C-alpha positions as a LaTeX table, in Angstrom:
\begin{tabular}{lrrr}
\hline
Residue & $x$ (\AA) & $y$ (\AA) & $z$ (\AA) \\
\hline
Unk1 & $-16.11$ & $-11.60$ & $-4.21$ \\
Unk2 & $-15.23$ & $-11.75$ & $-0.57$ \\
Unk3 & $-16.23$ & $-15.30$ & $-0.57$ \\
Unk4 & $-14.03$ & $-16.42$ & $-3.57$ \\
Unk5 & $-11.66$ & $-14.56$ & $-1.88$ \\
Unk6 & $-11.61$ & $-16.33$ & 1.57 \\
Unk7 & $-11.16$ & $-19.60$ & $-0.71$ \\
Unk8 & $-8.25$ & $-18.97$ & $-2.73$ \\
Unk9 & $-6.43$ & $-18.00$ & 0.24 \\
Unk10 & $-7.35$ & $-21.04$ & 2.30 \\
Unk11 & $-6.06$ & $-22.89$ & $-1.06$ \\
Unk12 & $-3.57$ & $-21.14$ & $-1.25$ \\
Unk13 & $-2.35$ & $-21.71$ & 2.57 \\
Unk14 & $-2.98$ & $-25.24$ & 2.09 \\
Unk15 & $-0.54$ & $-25.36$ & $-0.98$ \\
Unk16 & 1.87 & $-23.42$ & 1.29 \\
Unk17 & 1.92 & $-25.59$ & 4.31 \\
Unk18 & 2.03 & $-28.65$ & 2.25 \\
Unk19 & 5.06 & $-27.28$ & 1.12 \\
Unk20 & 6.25 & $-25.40$ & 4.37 \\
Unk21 & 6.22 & $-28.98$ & 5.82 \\
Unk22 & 7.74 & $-31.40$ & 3.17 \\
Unk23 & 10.66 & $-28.50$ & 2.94 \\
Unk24 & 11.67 & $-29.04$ & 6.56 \\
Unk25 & 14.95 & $-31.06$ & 6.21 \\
Unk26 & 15.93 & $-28.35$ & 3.69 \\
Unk27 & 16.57 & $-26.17$ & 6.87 \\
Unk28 & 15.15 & $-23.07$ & 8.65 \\
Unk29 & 15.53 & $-20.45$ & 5.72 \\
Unk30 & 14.52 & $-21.87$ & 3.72 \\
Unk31 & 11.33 & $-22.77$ & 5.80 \\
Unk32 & 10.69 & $-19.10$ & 7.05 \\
Unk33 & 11.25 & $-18.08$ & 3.40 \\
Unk34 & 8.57 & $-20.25$ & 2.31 \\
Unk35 & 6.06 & $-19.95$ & 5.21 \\
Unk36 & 6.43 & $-15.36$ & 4.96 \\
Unk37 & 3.83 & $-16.24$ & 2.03 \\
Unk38 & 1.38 & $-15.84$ & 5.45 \\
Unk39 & 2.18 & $-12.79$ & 6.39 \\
Unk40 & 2.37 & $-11.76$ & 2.43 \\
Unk41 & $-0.96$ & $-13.57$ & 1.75 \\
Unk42 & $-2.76$ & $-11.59$ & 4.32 \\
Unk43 & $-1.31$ & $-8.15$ & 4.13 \\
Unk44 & $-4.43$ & $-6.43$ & 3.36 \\
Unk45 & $-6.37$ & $-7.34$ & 5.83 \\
Unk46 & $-3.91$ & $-6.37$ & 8.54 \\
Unk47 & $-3.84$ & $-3.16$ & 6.47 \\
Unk48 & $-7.34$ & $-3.06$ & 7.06 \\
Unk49 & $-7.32$ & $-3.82$ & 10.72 \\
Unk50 & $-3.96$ & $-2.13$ & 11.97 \\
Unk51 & $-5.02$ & 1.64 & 9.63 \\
Unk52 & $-8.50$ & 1.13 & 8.95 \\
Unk53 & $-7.85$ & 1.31 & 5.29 \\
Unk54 & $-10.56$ & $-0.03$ & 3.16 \\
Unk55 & $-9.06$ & $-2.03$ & 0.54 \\
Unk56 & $-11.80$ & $-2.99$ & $-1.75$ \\
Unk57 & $-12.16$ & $-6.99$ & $-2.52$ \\
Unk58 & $-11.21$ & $-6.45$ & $-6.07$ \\
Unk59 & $-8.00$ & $-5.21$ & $-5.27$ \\
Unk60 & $-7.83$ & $-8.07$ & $-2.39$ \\
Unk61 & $-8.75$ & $-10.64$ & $-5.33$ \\
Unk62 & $-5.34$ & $-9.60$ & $-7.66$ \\
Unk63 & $-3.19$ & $-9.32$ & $-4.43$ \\
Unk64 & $-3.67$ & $-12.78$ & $-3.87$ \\
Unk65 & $-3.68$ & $-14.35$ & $-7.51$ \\
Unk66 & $-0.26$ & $-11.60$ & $-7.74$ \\
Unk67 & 1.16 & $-13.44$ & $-4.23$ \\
Unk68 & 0.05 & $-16.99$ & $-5.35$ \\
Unk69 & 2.08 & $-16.38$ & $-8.68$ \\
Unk70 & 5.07 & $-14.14$ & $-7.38$ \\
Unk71 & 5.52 & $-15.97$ & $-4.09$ \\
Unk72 & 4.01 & $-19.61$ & $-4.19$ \\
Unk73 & 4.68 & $-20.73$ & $-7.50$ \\
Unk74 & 7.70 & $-18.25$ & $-7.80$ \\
Unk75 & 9.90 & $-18.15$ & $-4.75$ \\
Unk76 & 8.42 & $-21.39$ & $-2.98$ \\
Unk77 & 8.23 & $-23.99$ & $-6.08$ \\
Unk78 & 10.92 & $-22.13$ & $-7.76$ \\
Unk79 & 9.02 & $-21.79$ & $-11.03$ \\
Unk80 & 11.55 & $-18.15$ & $-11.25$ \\
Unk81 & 14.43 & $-20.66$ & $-12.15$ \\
Unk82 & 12.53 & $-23.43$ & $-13.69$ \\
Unk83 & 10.39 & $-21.55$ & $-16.42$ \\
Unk84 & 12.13 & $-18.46$ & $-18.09$ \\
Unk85 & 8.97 & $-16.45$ & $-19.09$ \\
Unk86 & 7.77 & $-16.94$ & $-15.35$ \\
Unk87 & 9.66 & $-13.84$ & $-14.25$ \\
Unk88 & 8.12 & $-11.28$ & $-16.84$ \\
Unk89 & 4.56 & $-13.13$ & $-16.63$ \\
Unk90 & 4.65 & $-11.86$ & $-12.61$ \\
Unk91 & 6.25 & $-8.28$ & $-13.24$ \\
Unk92 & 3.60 & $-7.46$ & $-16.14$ \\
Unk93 & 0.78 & $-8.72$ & $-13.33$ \\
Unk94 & 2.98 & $-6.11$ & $-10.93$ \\
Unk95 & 2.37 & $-3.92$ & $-12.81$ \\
Unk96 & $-1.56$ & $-4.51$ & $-13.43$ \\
Unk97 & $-1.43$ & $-4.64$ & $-9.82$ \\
Unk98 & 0.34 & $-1.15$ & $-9.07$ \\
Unk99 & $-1.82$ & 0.28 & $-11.91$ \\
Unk100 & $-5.08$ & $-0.65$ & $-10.36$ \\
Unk101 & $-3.73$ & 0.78 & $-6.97$ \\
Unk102 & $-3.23$ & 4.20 & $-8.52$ \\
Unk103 & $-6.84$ & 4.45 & $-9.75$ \\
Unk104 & $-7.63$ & 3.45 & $-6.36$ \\
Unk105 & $-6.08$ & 6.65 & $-5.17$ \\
Unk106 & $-7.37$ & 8.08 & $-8.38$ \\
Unk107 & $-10.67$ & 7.71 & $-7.08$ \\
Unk108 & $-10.02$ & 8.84 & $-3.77$ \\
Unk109 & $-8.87$ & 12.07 & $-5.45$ \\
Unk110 & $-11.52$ & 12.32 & $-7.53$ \\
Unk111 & $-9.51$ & 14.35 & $-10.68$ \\
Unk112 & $-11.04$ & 15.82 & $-13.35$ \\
Unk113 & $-8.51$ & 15.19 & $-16.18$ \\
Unk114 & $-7.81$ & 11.89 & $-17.83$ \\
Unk115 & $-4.20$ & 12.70 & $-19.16$ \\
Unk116 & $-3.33$ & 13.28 & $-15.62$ \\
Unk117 & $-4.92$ & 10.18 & $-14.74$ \\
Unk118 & $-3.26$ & 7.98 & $-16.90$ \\
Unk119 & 0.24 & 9.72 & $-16.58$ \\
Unk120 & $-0.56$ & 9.42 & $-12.54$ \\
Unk121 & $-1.35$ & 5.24 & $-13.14$ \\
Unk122 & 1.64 & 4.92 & $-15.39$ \\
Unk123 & 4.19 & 6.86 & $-13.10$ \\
Unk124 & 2.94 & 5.26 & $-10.29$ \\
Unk125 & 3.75 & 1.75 & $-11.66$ \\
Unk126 & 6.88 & 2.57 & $-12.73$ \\
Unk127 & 7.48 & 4.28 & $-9.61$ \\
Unk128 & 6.53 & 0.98 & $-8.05$ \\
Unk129 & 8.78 & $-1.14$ & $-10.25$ \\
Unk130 & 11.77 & 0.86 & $-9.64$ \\
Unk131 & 11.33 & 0.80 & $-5.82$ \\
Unk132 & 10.98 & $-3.68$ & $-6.04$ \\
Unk133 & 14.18 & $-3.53$ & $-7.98$ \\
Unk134 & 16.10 & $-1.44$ & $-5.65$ \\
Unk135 & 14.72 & $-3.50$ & $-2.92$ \\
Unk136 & 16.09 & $-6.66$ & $-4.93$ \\
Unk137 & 19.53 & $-5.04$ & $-5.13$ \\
Unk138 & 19.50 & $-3.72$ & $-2.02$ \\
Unk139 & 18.90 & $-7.31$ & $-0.40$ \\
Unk140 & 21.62 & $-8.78$ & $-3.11$ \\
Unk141 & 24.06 & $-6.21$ & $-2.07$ \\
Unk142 & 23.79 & $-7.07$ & 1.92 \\
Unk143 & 23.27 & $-10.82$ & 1.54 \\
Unk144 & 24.57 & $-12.16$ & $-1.21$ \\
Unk145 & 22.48 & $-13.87$ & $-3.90$ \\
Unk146 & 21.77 & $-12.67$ & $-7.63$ \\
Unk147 & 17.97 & $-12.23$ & $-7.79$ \\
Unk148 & 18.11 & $-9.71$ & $-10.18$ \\
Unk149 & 20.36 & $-12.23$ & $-12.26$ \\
Unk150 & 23.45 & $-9.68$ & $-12.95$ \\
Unk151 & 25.15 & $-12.27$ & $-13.01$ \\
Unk152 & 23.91 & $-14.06$ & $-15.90$ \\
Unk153 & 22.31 & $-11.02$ & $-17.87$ \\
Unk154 & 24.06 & $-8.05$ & $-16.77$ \\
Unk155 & 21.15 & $-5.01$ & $-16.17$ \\
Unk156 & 18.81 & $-6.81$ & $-19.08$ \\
Unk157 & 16.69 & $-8.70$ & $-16.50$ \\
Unk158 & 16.24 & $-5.43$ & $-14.74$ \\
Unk159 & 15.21 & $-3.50$ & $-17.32$ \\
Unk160 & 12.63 & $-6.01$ & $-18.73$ \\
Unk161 & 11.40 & $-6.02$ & $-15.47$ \\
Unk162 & 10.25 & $-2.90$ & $-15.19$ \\
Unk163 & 9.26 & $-2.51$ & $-19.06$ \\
Unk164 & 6.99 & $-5.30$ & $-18.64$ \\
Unk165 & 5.32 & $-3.93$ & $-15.45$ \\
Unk166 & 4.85 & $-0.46$ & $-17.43$ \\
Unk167 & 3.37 & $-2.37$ & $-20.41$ \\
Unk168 & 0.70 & $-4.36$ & $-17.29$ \\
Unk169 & 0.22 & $-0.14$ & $-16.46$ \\
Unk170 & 0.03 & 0.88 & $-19.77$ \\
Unk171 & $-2.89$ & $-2.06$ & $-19.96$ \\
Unk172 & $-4.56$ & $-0.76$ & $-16.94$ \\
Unk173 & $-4.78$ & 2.94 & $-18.10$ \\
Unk174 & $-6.28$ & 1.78 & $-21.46$ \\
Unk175 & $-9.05$ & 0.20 & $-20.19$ \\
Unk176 & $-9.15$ & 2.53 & $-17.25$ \\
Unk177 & $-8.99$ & 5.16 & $-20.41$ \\
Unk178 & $-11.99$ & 3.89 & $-22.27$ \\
Unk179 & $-14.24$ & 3.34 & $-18.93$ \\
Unk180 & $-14.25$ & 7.08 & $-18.59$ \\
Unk181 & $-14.64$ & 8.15 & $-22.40$ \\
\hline
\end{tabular}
């Protein structure tokens, strides 16, 4: 696993700098914008280096197909405004990804009752959900933009948001549900 993966995040670099470098006449936003997939990309192993955390390469594996969607082919080729279904394709896979961090912790715990378990997974996602949109406003409120499309939809593109990243949870506790019964 560690070896697959090393190589989707030298692919996915390469696809980055590609892009990092045919976007410079675009200017220097939009540059750093696209080249903080880096630091993004490689979050967990400074995790793992700066607090000795010991993020498993399983949950290293959906970090970086979760960046490569949400960031790459998201933010930095713009599939967010080119492809409507993009957007709740990346928030259900948020919420996968939350979901399989609260088992994490779940295990780390070690708890003896499943209905905890899977409320613990499912409020964690949502918890999770609810703290990217707030970021998203947040950053809309102090620098302008409409990310969270208010615009356009009103508070419908929030709200999907985060139902589609409970229904990734909701996904993750049912098979996290059945590997224990």
């Amino acid at each position: 696993m560690k070896k697959i993966n090393h190589l989707l995040i030298i692919a996915t670099l390469i696809c980055a700098f590609i892009t990092i470098f045919s976007e410079f006449d675009r200017g220097l936003v939009i540059v750093l914008k696209d080249a903080s997939i880096v630091l993004t990309l490689l979050l967990p192993y400074i995790l793992n280096k700066l607090f000795k955390f010991n993020i498993s390469e399983y949950l290293i594996f959906i970090w970086i197909i979760f960046i490569f969607l949400a960031h790459y082919l998201g933010v930095t080729c713009e599939f967010y405004n080119k492809w409507g279904p993009f957007d709740k394709i990346t928030h259900t896979f948020s919420g996968v990804l939350s979901g399989t961090v609260a088992i994490l912790i779940l295990n780390k715990v070690k708890t003896k009752n499943i209905f905890f378990d899977i409320l613990f997974i499912l409020s964690f996602s949502s918890m999770c959900a609810f703290l990217w949109e707030v970021f998203e406003f947040t950053c809309n409120a102090l620098v302008g933009g409409d990310a969270q499309r208010v615009a356009l939809t009103g508070v419908s593109d929030t709200m999907w948001d985060m139902i589609v990243a409970f229904a990734g949870s909701l996904f993750v506790s049912f098979v996290y549900y059945i590997k224990k019964k």
